[in-house]
Coordinates of C-alpha atoms and ligand atoms in Angstrom, one line a residue:
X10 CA -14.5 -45.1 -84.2
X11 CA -13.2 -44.5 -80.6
X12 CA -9.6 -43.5 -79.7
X13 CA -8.0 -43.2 -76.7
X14 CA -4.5 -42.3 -76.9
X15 CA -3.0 -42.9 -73.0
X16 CA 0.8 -42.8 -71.7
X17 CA 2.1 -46.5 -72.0
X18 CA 1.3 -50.1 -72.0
X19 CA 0.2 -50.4 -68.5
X20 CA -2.8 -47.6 -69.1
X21 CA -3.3 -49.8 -72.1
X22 CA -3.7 -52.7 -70.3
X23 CA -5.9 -51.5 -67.2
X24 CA -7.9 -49.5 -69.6
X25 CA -8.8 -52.7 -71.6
X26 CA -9.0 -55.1 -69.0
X27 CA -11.8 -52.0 -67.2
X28 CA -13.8 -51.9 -71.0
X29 CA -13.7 -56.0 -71.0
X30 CA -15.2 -56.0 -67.2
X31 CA -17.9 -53.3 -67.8
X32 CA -19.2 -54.9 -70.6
X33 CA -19.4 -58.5 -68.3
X34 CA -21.0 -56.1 -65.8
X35 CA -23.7 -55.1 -68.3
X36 CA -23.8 -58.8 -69.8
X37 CA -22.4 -61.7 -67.6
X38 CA -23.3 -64.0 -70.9
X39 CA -20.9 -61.8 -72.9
X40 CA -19.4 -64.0 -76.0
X41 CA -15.7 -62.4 -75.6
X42 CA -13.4 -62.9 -78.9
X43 CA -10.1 -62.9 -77.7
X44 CA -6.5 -62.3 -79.3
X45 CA -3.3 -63.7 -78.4
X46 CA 0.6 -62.4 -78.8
X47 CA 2.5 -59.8 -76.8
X48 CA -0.1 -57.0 -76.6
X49 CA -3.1 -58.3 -74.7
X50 CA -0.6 -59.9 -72.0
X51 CA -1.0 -57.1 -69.5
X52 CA -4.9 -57.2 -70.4
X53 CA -4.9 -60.5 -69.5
X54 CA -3.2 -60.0 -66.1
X55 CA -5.1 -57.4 -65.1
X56 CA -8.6 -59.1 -65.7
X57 CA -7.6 -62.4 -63.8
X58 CA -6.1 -59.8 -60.8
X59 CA -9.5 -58.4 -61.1
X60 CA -11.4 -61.9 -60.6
X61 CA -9.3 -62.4 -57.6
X62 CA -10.5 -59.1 -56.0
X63 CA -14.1 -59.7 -56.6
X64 CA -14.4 -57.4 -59.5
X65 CA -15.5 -59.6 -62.1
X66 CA -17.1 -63.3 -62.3
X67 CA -16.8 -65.4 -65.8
X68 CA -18.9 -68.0 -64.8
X69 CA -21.5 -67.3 -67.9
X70 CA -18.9 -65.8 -70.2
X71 CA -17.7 -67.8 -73.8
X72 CA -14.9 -66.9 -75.7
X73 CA -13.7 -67.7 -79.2
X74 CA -10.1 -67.0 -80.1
X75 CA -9.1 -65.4 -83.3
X76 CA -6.8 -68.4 -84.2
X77 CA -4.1 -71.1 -84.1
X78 CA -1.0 -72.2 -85.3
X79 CA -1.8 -75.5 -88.1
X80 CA -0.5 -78.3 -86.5
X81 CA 0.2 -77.6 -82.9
X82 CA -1.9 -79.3 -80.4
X83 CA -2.9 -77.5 -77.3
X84 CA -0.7 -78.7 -74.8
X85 CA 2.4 -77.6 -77.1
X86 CA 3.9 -74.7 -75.3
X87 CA 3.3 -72.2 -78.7
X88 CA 0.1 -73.1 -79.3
X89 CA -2.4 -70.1 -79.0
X90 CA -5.0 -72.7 -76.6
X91 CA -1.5 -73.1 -74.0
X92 CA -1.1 -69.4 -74.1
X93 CA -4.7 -68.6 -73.1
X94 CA -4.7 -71.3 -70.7
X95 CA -1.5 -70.3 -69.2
X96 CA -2.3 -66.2 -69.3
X97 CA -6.4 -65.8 -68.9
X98 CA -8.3 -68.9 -68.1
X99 CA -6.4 -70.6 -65.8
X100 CA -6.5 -67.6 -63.7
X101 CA -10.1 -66.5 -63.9
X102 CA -13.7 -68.7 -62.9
X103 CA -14.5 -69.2 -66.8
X104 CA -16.2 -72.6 -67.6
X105 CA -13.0 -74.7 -70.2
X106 CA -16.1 -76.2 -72.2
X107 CA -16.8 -72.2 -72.7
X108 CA -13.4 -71.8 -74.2
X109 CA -12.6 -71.7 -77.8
X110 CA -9.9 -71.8 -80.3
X111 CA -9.6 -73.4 -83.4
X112 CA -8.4 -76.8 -83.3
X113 CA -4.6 -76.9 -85.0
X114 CA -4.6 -80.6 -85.3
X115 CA -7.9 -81.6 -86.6
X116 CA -8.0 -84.6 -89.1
X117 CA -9.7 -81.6 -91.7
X118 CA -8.3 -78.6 -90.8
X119 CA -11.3 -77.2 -93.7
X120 CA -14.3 -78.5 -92.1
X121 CA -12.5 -77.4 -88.5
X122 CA -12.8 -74.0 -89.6
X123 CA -16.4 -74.3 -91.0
X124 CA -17.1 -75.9 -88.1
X125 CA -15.8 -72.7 -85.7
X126 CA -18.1 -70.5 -87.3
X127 CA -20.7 -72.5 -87.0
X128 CA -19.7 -72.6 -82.9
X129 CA -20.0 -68.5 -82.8
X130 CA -23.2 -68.8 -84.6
X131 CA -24.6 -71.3 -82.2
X132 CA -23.3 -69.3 -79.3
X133 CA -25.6 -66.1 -80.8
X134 CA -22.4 -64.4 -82.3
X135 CA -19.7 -62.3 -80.8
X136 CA -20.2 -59.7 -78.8
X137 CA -17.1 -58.2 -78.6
X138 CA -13.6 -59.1 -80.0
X139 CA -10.4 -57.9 -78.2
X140 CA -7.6 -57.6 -81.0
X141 CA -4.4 -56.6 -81.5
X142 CA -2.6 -55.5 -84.9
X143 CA 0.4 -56.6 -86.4
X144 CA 3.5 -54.8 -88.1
X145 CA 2.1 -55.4 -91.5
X146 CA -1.5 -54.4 -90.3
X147 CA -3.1 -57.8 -90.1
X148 CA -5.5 -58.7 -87.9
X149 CA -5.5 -62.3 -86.4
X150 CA -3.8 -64.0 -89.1
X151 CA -5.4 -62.3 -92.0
X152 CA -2.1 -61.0 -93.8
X153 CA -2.3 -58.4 -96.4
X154 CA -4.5 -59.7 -99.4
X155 CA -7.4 -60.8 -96.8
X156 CA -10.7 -59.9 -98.3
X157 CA -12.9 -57.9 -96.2
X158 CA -15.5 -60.6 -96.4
X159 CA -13.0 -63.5 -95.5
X160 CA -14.6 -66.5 -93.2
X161 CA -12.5 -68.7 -90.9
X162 CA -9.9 -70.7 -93.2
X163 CA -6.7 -72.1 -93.2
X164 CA -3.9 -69.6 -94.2
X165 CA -0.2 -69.2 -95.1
X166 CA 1.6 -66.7 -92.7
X167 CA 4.0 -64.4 -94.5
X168 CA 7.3 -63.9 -94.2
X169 CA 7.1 -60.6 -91.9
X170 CA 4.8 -62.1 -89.3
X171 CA 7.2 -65.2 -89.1
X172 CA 10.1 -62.9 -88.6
X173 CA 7.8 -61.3 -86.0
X174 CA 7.4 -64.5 -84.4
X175 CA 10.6 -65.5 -84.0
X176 CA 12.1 -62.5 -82.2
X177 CA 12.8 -65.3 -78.6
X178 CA 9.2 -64.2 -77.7
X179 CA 7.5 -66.9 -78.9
X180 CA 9.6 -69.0 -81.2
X181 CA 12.9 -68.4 -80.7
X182 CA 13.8 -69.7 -84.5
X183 CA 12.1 -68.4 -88.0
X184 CA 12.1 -72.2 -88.8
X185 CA 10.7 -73.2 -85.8
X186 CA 7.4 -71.2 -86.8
X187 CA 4.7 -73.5 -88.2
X188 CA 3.9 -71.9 -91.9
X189 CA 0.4 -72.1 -91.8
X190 CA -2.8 -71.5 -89.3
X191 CA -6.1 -71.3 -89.2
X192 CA -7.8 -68.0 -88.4
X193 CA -11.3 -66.0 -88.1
X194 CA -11.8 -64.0 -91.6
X195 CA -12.1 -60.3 -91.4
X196 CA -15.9 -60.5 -92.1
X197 CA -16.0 -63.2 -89.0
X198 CA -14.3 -60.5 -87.5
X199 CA -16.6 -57.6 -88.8
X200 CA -19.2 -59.1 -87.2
X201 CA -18.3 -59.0 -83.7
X202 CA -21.2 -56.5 -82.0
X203 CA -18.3 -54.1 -80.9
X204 CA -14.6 -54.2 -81.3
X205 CA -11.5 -53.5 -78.8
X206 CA -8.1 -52.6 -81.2
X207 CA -5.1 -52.4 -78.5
X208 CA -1.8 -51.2 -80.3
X209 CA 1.6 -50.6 -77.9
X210 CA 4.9 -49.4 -78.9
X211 CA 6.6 -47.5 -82.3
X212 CA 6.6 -50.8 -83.8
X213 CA 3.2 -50.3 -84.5
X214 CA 2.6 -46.8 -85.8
X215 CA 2.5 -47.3 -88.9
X216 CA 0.4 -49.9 -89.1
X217 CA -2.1 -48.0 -86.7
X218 CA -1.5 -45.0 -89.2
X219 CA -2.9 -47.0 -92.3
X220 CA -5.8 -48.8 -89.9
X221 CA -6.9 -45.6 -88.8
X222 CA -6.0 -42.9 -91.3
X223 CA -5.4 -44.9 -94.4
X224 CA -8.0 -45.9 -97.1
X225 CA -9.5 -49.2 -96.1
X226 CA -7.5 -51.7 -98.5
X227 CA -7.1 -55.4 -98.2
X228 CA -3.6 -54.3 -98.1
X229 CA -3.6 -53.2 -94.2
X230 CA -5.9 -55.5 -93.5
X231 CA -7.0 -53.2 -90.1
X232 CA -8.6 -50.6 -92.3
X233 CA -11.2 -53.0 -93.5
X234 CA -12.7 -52.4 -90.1
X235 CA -12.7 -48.5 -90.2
X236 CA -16.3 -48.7 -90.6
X237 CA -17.3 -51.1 -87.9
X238 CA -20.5 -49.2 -85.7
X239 CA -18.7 -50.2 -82.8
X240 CA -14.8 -49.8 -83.0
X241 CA -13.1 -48.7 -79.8
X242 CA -9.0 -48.1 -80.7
X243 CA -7.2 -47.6 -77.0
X244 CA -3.3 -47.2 -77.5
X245 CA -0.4 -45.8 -75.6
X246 CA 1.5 -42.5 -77.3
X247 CA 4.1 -44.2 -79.1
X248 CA 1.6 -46.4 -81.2
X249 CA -0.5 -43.2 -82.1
X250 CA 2.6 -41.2 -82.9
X251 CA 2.2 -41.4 -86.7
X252 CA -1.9 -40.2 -86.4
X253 CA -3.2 -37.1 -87.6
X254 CA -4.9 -35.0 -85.7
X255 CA -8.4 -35.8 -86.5
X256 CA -7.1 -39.2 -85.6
X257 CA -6.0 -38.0 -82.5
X258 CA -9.0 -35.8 -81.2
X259 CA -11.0 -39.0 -82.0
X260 CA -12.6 -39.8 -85.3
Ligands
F6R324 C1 -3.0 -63.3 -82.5 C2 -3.4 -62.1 -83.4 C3 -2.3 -61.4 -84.1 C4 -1.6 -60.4 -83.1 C5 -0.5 -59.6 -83.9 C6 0.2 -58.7 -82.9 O1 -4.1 -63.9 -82.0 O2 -4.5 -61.9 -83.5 O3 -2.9 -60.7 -85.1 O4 -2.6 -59.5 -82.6 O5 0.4 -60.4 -84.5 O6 1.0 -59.4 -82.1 P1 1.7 -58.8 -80.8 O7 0.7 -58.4 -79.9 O8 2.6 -60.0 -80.3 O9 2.5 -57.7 -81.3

């Protein structure tokens, strides 16, 4: 595991958005997992004010999206497809048949979710997923109790992560949160080639603390990927306050 501890969310951001483009540079078929919520929004910015200066071309580049809200449909202004539209591809030169994100109103939201990793297969598998990390230390919507070996399903979100939610961000109203989504499992996760953790603000030292430093658990469902051959962790100072020091000269 890789991390880089740097001053704010703007060095978070750039620094991200540079790893994402270097990687394209190296493979311009890259198949790019992608998060969504407050953390990668800067990411975001930054890679499409990169395509406009010539840096970076997604012309060949697929993404697959960690999840969606159950029953939103993508034109609904809090579904997880409108956010990427509206923050990433709308801005960049990516292909929309080369987008991806789980379907929140299909007729079987079961066989949806079989059916989405059964797209990253056909697509030769991930090769790196940007994510983000939530209070409670889930990853996508895998809340605490995931299995490490969890596949794509349809989930219950718990009652922190609807709180979370439903701070005016996103939803401005805890009952305005659908209850249930469908997400990539933390083994559909796992087995992403390389992986990009981004983690901003105090909010989220201590679930950085028990991704990085804690026993991997089902629990903080983070830790499960402690042991991922390609884990890159880039943070700003008030995320990593709560590391210990081997944490913090990189692990
Ligand atoms: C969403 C996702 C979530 C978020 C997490 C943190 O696609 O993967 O796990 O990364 O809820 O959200 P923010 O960045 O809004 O704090």
């Amino acid at each position: 595991m890789r991390i880089q501890i740097l001053k704010n969310a703007g060095e978070v951001s750039r620094a991200a958005a540079c790893f994402i483009v270097n990687r394209i540079s190296k493979n311009p078929r890259l198949v790019l997992g992608l998060a969504t919520g407050s953390t990668p929004q800067g990411t975001y910015a930054e890679l499409v004010r990169m395509h406009r200066q010539g840096d970076v071309s997604f012309a060949d580049v697929v993404t697959f999206n960690l999840d969606e809200y159950l029953g939103l449909s993508g034109d609904h202004p809090q579904s997880y497809r409108h956010f990427m539209n509206g923050t990433l591809f709308s801005g960049i030169d990516i292909k929309p048949a080369n987008t991806h994100v789980p379907n929140g109103t299909a007729r079987d939201p079961n066989a949806e979710c079989e059916a989405y990793e059964q797209r990253i297969i056909a697509a030769g598998g991930v090769d790196l997923w940007l994510l983000g990390i939530g209070q409670n230390g889930h990853v996508a919507f895998n809340e605490p109790g995931s299995a490490a070996g969890s596949r794509t399903r349809v989930v219950d979100l718990s009652e922190s992560t609807i709180a979370a939610n439903s701070d005016g961000r996103f939803f401005s109203r805890p009952e305005d949160v659908p209850r249930r989504a469908l997400t990539a499992g933390m083994g559909t996760v796992a087995d992403a080639r390389a992986l990009l953790m981004l983690a901003t603000g105090e909010k989220k030292a201590e679930a950085l603390r028990r991704a990085i430093d804690g026993t991997p658990s089902p629990d903080c469902p983070a830790s499960l990927l402690q042991g991922h051959r390609d884990f890159t962790v880039i943070c700003d100072e008030l995320a990593a306050s709560l590391l210990g020091d081997a944490a913090r000269g990189g692990k």
